[in-house]
Coordinates of C-alpha atoms in Angstrom, one line a residue:
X146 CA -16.3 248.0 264.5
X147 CA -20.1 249.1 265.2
X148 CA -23.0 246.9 265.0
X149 CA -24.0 247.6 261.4
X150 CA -20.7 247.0 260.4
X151 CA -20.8 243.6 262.5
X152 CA -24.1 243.0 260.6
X153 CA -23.4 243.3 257.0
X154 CA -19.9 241.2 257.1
X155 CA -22.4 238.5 258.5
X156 CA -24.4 239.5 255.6
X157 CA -22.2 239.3 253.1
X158 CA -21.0 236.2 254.5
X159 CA -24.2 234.5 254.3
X160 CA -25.2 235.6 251.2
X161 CA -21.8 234.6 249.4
X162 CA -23.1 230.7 251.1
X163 CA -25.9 230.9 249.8
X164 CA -24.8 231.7 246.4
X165 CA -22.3 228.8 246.6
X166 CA -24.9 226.8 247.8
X167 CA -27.1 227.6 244.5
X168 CA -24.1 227.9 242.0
X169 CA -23.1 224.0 243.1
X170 CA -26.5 222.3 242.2
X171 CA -26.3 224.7 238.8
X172 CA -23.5 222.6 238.2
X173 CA -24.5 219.6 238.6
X174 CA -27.7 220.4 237.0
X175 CA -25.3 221.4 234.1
X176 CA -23.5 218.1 234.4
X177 CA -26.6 216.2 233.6
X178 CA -28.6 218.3 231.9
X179 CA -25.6 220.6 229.8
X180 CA -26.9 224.0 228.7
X181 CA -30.7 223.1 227.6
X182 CA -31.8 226.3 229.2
X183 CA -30.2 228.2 226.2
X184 CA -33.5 227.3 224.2
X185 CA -35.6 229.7 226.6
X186 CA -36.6 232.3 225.5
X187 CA -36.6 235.4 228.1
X188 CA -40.3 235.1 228.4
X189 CA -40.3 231.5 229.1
X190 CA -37.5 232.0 231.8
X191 CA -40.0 234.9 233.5
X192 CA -42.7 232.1 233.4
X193 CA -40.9 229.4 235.0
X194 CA -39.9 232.0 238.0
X195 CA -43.7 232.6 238.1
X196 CA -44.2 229.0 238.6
X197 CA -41.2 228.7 241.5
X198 CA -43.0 231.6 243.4
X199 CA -46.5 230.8 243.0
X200 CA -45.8 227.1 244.5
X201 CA -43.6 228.7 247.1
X202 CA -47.1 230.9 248.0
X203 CA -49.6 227.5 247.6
X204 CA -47.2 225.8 250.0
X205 CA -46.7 229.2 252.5
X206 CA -50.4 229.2 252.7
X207 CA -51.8 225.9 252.2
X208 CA -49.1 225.0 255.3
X209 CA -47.7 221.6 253.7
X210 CA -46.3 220.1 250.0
X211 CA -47.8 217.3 248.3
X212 CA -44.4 217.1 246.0
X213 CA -40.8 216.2 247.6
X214 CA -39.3 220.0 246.7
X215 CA -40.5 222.5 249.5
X216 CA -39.5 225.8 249.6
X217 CA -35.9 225.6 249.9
X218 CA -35.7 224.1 246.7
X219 CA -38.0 226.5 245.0
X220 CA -36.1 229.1 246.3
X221 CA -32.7 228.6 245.1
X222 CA -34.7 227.6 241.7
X223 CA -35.4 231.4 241.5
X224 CA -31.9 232.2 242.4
X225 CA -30.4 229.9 239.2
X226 CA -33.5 230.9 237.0
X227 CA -32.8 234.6 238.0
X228 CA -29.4 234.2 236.6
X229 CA -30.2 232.1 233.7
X230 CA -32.7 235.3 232.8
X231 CA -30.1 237.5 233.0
X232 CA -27.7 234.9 231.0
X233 CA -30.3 234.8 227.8
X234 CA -31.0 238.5 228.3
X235 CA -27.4 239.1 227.6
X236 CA -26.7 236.2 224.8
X237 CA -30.4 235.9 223.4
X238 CA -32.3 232.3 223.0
X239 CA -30.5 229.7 221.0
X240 CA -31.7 226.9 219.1
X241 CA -29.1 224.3 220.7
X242 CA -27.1 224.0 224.0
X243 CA -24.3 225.9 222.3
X244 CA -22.4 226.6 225.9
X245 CA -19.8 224.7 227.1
X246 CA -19.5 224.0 230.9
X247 CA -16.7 226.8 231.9
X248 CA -18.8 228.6 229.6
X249 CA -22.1 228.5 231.7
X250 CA -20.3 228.6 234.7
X251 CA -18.5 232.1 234.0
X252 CA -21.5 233.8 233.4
X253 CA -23.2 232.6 236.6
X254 CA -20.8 233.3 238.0
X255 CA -20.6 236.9 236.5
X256 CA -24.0 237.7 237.6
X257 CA -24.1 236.0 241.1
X258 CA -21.4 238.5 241.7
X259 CA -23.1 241.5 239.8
X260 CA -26.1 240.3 242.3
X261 CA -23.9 240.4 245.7
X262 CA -22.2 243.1 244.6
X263 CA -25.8 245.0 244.5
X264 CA -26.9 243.7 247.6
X265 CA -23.7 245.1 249.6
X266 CA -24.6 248.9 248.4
X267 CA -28.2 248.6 249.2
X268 CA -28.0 246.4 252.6
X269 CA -25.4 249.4 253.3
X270 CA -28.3 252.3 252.1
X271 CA -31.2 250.1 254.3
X272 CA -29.4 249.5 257.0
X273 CA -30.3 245.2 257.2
X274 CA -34.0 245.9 257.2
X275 CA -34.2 242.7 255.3
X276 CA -33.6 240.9 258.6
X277 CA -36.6 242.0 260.1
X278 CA -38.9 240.9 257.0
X279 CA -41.1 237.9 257.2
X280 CA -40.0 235.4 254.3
X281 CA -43.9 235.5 252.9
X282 CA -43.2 238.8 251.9
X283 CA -40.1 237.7 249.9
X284 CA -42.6 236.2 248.1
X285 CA -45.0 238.8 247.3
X286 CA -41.9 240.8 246.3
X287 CA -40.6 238.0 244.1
X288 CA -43.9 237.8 242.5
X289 CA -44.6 241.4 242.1
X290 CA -41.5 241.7 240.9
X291 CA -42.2 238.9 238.0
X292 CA -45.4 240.6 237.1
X293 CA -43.7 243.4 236.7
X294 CA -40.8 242.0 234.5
X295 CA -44.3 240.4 232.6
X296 CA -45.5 244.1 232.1
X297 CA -42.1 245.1 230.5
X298 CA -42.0 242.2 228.5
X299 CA -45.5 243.2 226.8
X300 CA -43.9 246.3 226.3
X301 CA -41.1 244.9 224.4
X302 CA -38.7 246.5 226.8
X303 CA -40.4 250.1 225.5
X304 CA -40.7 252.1 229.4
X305 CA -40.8 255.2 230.7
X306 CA -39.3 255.0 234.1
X307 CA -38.9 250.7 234.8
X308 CA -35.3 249.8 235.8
X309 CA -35.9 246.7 233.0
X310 CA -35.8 243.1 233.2
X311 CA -32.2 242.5 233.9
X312 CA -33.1 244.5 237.0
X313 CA -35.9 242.8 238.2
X314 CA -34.1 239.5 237.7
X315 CA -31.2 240.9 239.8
X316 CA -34.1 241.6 243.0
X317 CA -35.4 238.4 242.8
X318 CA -32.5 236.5 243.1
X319 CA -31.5 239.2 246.1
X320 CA -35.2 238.4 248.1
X321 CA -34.8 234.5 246.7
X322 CA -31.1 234.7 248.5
X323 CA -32.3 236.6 251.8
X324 CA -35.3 233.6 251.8
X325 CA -32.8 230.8 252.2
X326 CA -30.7 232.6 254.7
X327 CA -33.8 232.8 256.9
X328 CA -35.1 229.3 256.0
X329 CA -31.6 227.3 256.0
X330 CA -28.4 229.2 257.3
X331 CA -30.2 230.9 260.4
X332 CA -31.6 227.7 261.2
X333 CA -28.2 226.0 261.2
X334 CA -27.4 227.7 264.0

């Protein structure tokens, strides 16, 4: 087995603890809170990622947090919100918390593996260069990335060339993911 090979099994293997990490406080978030997310509208969803990353930023540059949450917590915030985007993207907004528990938890679960399943085909096409980015410009990424979804949305979804929303959710979550391995699992160890 050569290096790269050695590289993105470690990869994969992080990323797949990550998730787990995330999809477990989604959970429990579901447990006390049940569905309430199902009144957001897509719009509102790409707002409250906005708010995640732009704290994220303040606190990256600024150097400390006033608030408890840091950037861990912010982080796998974009990861959940990123699949709750792609969740009302799929079902639409609803007037009530009309999913049940194994309900919400099949589609995250759906999309967290839509999102490593990405990640595995293009880690393989860039060869881990993730690695060697600092986790400020997650960041910017995640951020361009929102103003971008922004754009689409004021465009009703109506592009020329633009992958779409769904897409843009999917990065997110994949530059929100490689954040926390940098930040939590390579610091474990």
């Amino acid at each position: 087995m050569d290096s790269t090979t050695l590289s993105s099994s470690k990869t994969n293997e992080q990323f797949r603890a990550v998730l787990l990490f995330c999809r477990d406080l989604f959970v429990k978030k579901l447990h006390d809170y049940g569905a309430a997310w199902r009144i957001m509208r897509p719009s509102s969803v790409t707002d409250q990622l906005y708010i995640k990353a732009n704290r994220i930023r303040s606190i990256e540059e600024k150097g400390n947090a006033l608030v408890d949450e840091g950037m861990v917590e912010e982080f796998i915030a974009i990861v959940n919100y990123s699949i709750i985007g792609q969740i009302q993207l799929q079902l639409g907004a609803s007037d009530t918390d009309d999913l049940n528990p194994e309900q919400a938890i099949a589609l995250y679960n759906h999309y967290a593996d839509a999102a490593l399943e990405l990640m595995v085909r293009k880690n393989h096409d860039y060869d881990e260069a993730w690695r060697l980015m600092r986790v400020t410009s997650y960041t910017d990424l995640i951020l361009m990335k929102i103003f971008r979804t922004k754009q689409i949305e004021a465009l009703d979804g109506n592009t020329l060339v633009s992958e779409g929303i769904s897409a843009n959710y999917v990065d997110m979550l994949n530059y929100a993911v490689f954040a926390l391995i940098k930040l939590v699992i390579e610091q474990q160890n």
